[in-house]
XYZ file of C-alpha atoms in Angstrom:
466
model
C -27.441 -10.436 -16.236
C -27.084 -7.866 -13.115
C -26.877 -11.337 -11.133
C -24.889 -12.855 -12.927
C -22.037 -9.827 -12.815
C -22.932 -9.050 -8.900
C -20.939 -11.975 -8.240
C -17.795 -10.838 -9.947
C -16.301 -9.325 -7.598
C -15.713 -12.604 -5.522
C -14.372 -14.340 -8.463
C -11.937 -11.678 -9.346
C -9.251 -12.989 -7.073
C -10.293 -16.694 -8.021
C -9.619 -15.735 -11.590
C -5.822 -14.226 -10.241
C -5.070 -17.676 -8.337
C -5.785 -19.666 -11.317
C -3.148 -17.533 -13.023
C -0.828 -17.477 -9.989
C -1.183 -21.237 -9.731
C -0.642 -22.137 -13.579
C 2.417 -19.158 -13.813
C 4.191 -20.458 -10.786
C 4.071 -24.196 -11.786
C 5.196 -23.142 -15.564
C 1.732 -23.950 -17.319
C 1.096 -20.677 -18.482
C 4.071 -20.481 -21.192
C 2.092 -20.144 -24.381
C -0.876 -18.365 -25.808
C -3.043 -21.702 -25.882
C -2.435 -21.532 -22.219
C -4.543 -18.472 -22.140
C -7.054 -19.489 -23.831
C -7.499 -22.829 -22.151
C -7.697 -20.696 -18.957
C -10.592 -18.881 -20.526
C -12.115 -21.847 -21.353
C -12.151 -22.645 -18.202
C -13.100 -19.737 -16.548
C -15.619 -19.205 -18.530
C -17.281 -22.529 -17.826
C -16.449 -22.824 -13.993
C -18.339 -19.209 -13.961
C -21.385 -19.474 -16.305
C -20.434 -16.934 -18.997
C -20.952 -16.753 -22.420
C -19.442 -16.100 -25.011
C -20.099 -11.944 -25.322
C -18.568 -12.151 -22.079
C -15.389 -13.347 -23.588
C -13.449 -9.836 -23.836
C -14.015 -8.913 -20.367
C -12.414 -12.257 -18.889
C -9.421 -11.718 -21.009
C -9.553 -8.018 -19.519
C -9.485 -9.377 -15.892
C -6.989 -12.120 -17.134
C -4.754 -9.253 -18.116
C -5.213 -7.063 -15.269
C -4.523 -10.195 -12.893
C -1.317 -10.165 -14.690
C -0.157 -6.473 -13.781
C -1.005 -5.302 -17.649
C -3.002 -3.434 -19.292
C -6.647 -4.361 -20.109
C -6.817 -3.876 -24.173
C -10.218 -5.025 -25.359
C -8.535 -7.355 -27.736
C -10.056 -10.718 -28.672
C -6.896 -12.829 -28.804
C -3.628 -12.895 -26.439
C -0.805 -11.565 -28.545
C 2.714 -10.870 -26.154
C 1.266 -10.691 -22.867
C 3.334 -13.334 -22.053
C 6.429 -11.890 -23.466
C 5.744 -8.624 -21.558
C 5.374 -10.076 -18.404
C 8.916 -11.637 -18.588
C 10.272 -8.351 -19.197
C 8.767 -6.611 -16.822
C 10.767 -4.272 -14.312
C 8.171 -2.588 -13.280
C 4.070 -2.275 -13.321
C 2.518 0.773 -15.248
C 0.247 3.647 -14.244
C -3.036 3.592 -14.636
C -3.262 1.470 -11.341
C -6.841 2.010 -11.360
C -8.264 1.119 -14.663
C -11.933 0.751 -16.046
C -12.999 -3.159 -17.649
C -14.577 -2.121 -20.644
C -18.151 -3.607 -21.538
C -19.501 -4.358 -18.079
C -21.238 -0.651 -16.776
C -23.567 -1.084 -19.560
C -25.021 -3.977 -17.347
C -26.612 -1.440 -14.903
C -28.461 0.438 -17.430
C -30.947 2.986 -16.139
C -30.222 2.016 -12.264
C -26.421 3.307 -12.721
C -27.592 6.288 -10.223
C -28.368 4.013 -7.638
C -24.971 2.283 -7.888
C -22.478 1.966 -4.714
C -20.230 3.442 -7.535
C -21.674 6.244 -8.660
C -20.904 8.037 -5.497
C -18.136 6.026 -4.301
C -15.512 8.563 -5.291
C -15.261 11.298 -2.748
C -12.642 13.064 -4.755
C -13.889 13.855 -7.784
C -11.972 11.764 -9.511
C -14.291 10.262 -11.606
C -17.411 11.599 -14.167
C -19.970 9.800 -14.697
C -22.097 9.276 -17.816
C -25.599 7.612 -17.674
C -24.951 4.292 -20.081
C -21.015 4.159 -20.021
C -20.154 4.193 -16.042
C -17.075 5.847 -15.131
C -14.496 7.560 -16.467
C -11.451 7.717 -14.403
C -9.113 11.111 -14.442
C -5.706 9.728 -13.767
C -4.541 13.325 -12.928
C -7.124 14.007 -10.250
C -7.324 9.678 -9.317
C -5.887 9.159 -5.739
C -5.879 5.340 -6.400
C -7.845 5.085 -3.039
C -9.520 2.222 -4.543
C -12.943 2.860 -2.698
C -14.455 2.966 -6.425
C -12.718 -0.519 -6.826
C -14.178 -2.143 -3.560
C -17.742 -0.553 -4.655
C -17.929 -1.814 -8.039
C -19.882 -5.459 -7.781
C -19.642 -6.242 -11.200
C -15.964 -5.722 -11.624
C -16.040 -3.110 -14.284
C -13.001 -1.165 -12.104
C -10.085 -3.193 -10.992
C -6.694 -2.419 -9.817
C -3.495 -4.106 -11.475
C -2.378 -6.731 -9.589
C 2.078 -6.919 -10.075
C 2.900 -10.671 -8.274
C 3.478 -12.047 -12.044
C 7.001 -10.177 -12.510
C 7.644 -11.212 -8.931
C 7.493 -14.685 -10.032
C 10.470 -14.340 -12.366
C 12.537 -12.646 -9.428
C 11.643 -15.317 -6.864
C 12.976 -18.243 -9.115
C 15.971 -16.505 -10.346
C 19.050 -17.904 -7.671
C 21.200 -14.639 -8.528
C 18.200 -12.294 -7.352
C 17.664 -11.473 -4.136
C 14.584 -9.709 -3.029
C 13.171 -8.743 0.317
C 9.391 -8.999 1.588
C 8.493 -5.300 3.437
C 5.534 -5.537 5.644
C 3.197 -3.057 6.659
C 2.319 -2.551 10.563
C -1.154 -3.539 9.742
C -0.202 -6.945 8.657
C -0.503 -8.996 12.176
C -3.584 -11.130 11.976
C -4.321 -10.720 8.058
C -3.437 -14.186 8.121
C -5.443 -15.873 10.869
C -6.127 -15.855 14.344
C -3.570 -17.912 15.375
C -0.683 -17.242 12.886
C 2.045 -15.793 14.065
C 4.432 -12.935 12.001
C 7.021 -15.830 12.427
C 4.823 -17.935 9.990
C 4.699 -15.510 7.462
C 8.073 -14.715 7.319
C 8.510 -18.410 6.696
C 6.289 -18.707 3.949
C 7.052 -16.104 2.632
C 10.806 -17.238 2.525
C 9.758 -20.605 1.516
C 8.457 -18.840 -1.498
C 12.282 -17.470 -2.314
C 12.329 -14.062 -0.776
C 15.642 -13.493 1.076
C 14.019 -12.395 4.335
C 11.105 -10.317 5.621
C 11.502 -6.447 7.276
C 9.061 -4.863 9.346
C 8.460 -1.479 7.712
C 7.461 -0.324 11.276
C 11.387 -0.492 12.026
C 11.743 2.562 9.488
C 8.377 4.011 11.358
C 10.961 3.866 14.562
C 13.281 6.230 12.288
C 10.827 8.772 10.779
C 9.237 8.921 14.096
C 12.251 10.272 15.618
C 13.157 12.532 13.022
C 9.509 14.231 13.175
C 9.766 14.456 16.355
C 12.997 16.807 15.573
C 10.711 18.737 12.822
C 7.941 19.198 15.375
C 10.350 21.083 18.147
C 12.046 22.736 15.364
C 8.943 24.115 13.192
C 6.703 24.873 15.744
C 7.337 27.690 18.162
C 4.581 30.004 18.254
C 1.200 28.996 19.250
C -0.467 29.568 15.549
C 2.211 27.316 14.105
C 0.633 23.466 12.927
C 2.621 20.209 11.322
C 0.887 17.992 9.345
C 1.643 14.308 9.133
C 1.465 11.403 8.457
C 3.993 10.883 5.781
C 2.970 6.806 5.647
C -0.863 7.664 3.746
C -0.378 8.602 0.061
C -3.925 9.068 -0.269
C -3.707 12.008 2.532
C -0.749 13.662 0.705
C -1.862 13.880 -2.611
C -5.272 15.352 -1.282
C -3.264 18.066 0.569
C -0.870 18.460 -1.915
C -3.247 18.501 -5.261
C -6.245 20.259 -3.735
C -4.612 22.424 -0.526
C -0.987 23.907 -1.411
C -1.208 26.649 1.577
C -1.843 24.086 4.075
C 0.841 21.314 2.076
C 3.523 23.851 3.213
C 2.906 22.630 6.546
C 3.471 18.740 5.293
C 6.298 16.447 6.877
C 9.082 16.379 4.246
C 9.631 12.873 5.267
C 9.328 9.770 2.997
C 6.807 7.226 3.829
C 7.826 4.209 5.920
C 7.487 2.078 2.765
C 9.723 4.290 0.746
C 12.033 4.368 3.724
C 12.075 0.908 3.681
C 13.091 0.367 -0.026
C 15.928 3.259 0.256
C 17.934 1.459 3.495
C 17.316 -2.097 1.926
C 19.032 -0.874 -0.784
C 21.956 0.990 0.676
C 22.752 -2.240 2.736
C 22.273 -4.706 -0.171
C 22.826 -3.402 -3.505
C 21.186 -4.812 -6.263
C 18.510 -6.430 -4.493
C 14.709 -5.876 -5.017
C 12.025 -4.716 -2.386
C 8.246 -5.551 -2.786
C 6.175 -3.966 -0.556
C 2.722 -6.188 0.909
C 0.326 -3.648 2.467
C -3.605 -2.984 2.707
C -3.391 -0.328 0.260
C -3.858 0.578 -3.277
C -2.886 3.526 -3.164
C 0.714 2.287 -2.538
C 0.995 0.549 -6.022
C 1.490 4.288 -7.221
C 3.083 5.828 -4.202
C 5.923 3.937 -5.514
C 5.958 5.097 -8.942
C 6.198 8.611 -8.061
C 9.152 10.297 -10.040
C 10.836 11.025 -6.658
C 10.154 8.414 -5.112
C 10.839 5.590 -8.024
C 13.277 2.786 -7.650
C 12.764 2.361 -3.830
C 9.945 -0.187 -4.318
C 9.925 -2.445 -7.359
C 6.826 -4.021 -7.052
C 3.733 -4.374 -4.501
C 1.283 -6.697 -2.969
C -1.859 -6.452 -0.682
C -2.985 -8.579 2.015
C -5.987 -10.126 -0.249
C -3.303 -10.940 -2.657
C -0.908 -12.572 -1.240
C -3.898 -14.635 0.675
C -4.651 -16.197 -2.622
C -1.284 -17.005 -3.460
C -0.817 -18.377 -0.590
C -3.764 -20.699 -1.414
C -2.689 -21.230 -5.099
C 0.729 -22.424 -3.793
C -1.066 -24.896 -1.185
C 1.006 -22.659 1.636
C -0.437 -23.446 5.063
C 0.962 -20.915 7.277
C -0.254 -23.168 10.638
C 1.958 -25.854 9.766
C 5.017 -23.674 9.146
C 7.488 -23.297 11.928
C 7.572 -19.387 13.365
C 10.928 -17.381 12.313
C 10.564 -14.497 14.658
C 12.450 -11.599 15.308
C 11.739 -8.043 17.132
C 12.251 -5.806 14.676
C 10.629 -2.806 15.454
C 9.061 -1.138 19.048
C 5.561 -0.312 19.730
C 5.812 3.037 18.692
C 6.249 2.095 14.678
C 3.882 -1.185 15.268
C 0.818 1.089 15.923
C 1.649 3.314 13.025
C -1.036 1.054 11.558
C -4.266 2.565 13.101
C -5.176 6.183 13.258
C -3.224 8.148 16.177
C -0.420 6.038 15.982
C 1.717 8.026 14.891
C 0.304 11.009 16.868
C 0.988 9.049 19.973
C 4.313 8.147 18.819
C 5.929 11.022 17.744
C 4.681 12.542 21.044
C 5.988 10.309 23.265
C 9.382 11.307 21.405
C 8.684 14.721 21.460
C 8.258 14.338 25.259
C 11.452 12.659 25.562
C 13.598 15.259 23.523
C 12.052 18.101 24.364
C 10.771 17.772 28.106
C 10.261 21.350 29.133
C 8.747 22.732 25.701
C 6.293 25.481 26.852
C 4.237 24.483 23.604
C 3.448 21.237 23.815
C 2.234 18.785 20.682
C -1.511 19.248 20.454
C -2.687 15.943 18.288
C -5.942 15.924 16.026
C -6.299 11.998 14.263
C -8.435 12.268 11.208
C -9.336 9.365 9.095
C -11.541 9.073 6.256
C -12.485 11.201 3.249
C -14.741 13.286 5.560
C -13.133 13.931 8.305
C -9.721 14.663 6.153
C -11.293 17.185 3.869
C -13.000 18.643 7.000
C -9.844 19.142 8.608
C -7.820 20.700 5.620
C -10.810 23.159 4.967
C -10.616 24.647 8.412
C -6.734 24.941 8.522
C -7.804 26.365 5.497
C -9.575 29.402 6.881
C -7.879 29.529 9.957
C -10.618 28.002 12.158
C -8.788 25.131 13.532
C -6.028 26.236 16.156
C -6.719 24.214 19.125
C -4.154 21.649 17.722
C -0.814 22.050 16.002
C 0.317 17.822 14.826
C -2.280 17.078 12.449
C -2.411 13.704 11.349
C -4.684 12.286 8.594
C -5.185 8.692 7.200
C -7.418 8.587 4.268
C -9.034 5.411 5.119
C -11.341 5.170 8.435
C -9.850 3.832 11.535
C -5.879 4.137 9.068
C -4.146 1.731 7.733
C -6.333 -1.652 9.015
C -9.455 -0.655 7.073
C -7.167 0.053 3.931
C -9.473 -1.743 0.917
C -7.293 -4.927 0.521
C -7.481 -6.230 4.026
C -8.514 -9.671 5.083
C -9.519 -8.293 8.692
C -12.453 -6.357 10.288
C -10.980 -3.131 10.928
C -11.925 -3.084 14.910
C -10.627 -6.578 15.292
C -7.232 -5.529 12.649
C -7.057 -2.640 15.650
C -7.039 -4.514 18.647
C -4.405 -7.072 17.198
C -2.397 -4.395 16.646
C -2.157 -2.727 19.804
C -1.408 -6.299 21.035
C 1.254 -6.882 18.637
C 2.816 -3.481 19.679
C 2.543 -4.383 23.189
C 4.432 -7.496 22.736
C 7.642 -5.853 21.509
C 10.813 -5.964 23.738
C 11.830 -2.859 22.260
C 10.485 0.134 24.268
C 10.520 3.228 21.877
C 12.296 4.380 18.587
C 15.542 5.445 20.783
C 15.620 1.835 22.192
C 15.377 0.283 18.948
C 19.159 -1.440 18.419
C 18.637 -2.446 14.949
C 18.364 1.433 14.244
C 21.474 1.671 15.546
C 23.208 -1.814 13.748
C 21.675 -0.093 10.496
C 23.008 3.484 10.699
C 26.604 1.298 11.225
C 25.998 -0.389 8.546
C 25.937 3.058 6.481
C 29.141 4.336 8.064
C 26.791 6.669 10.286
C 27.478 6.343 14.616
C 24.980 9.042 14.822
C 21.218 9.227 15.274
C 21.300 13.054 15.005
C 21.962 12.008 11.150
C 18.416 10.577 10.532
C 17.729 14.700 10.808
C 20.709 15.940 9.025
C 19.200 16.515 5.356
C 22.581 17.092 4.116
C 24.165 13.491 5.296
C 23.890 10.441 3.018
C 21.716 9.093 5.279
C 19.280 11.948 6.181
C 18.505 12.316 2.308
C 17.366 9.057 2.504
C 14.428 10.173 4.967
C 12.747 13.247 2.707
C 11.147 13.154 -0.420
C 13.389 14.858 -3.274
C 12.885 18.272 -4.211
């Protein structure tokens, strides 16, 4: 049985292309549907039939709902098409499965996986997951062989989106996303598939990394004047924020006020098309309920990771080689690199540098990454031990954004492709960046001093509400 359920894990995403495959060519339209695919499933696999509630679990979850233990499909299909957006719990626990490890639960990846005491454990039932204290990390997720924990996956509502001619709806891509793909595809392919599949155009979210890099770049020469005062960043890891913010409130008071770039994203996109839909494709999990947080809802409607949107690519019979490149220089090196720890330490500096040339306190960078290393960093601001540097930046998965848990990449190869990709821009630095410039127009704005002004239209756009 053990096994059996180790291989799980692989098959989760073959069990979500099934569905993607049978959804997007209209053959899953009625309940029989469902059940055929279990049928199937079930037979491709090896499983029986006590098995048969947690497939329909996974079937579910694949879908973006709920899983419900129940032992028939009921409106899953009706919710689906009404769907605006994916619910929280993003995490959630498959119901059925932890029994499987028994007495050797202890000696589970699992049972420590969760470095923020999210979870309790109990001997013969696995994990419970506290939603309130749950950073959706999804370390627990990538640890978990037999696939008792699983994150919701939202491309399903998508779907209805895509093929609707009056909806238009934009691809944002994180900075980590160059070379997910393939060693030879180019950003140019993906933009093409991924307009091929009906999305109006794809945005590099490292363009609004250009923006927030300038204006912390303002904050940092504004806020720190004395040699005791520190800034934290980085405003693009939710996982970071919520573990300053839920378990460090003296040291939060020191957080950027500035949006994430993904959040960023979703508010311009907005402002220059109205009534069109953003989904965000990252390496994260944790971004699934960045953008459900009450002040930050509405700027992202849905989001993907690189893993999935590798197997629809496959369920779709996409091959990015063959496509012909659309490419465009969207963004400079400075928001490119925002993808690997120090990025944006290195890029808010160089700003800082250019704005501020004869500061007589000048940005002192520490890069953390990893639960370790963050908690580590937080406790000694804590106490007052560390003073050496005064721009903290922390990325709660090692190495940043490339070793997020839904990447397709090594994260020291993701790295090194990144840095090249940076290096390849035309654009210079954030000030060089035209399309900043074209965008702000767009807005009625002439002024880049308004990306700091929290009291223009635009500025708002750049800080998370109060």
């Amino acid at each position: 049985m053990v096994e059996k359920f180790t291989e799980f894990q692989g098959k989760r995403m073959e069990i979500f292309r099934e569905v993607v495959k049978r959804e997007w060519n209209g053959k899953l339209l009625t309940n029989d549907d469902l059940e055929e695919l279990v049928a199937e499933i079930k037979k491709k696999y090896g499983y029986s039939d006590e098995d048969d509630l947690f497939i329909r679990d996974h079937i579910r979850v694949a879908m973006g709902l709920n899983p419900s233990q129940s032992k028939s499909f009921t409106y899953e299909l009706e919710d689906i098409k009404n769907l605006d957006y994916i619910e929280r719990p993003i995490v959630t626990k498959i119901e059925g499965r932890c029994e499987s490890c028994g007495k050797e639960l202890e000696n589970k990846d699992c049972y420590n996986s969760c470095k923020y005491e999210a979870h309790m454990y109990k001997r013969s039932k696995g994990p419970i997951i506290v939603n309130d204290k749950c950073l959706n990390c999804g370390t627990c997720v990538s640890s978990c062989s037999f696939g008792a924990i699983a994150d919701k996956i939202e491309f399903l509502p998508i779907t209805n989106l895509l093929k609707d001619e009056e909806k238009t709806v934009y691809a944002a891509v994180a900075p980590s996303i160059v070379g997910q793909f393939g060693d030879d595809i180019t950003m140019g392919q993906v933009r093409a598939a991924l307009k091929y599949m009906g999305f109006q155009d794809m945005i590099e979210v490292a363009l609004f990394a250009d923006m927030l890099t300038i204006k912390e770049a303002f904050e940092f020469d504004h806020l720190v004047k004395k040699e005791d005062d520190f800034f934290l960043t980085s405003c693009c890891c939710p996982v970071w924020i919520r573990l300053v913010e839920n378990n460090y409130p003296e040291v939060f008071e020191h957080m950027s006020p500035s949006v994430s770039p993904m959040i960023l994203s979703g508010r311009m996109l907005k402002k220059l098309y109205p009534d069109s839909k953003v989904v965000f494709i990252g390496p994260c999990i944790a971004k699934k309920s960045e953008a459900k947080e009450p002040e930050l809802a509405e700027a992202i409607d849905f989001v993907l990771t690189y893993s999935e949107l590798d197997e629809i690519f496959k369920a779709l019979d996409i091959n990015l080689a063959e496509l012909p490149a659309d490419e465009k220089d969207q963004a400079s090196f400075a928001g490119r690199v925002y993808a690997r720890t120090g990025g944006v330490s290195f890029s808010v500096k160089t700003v800082v540098n250019r704005i501020a040339p004869r500061r007589l306190i000048k940005l002192k960078a520490r890069k953390v990454d990893g639960v370790k290393e963050c908690k580590q960093i937080l406790e000694d601001l804590l106490v007052g031990k560390e003073r050496e540097a005064n721009f903290v930046e922390g990325m709660g998965c090692d190495g940043g954004c490339v070793g997020g848990p839904r990447t397709n990449i090594d994260t020291d190869k993701a790295t090194k492709i990144v840095n090249e990709y940076g290096e390849e821009s035309l654009i210079m630095t954030p000030f060089d960046n035209m399309n900043i410039i074209k965008i702000l127009q767009e807005l009625d704005s002439d002024r880049i001093e308004d990306l700091m002004d929290e009291r223009s239209e635009v500025g708002r756009l750049l800080i998370r509400e109060k």
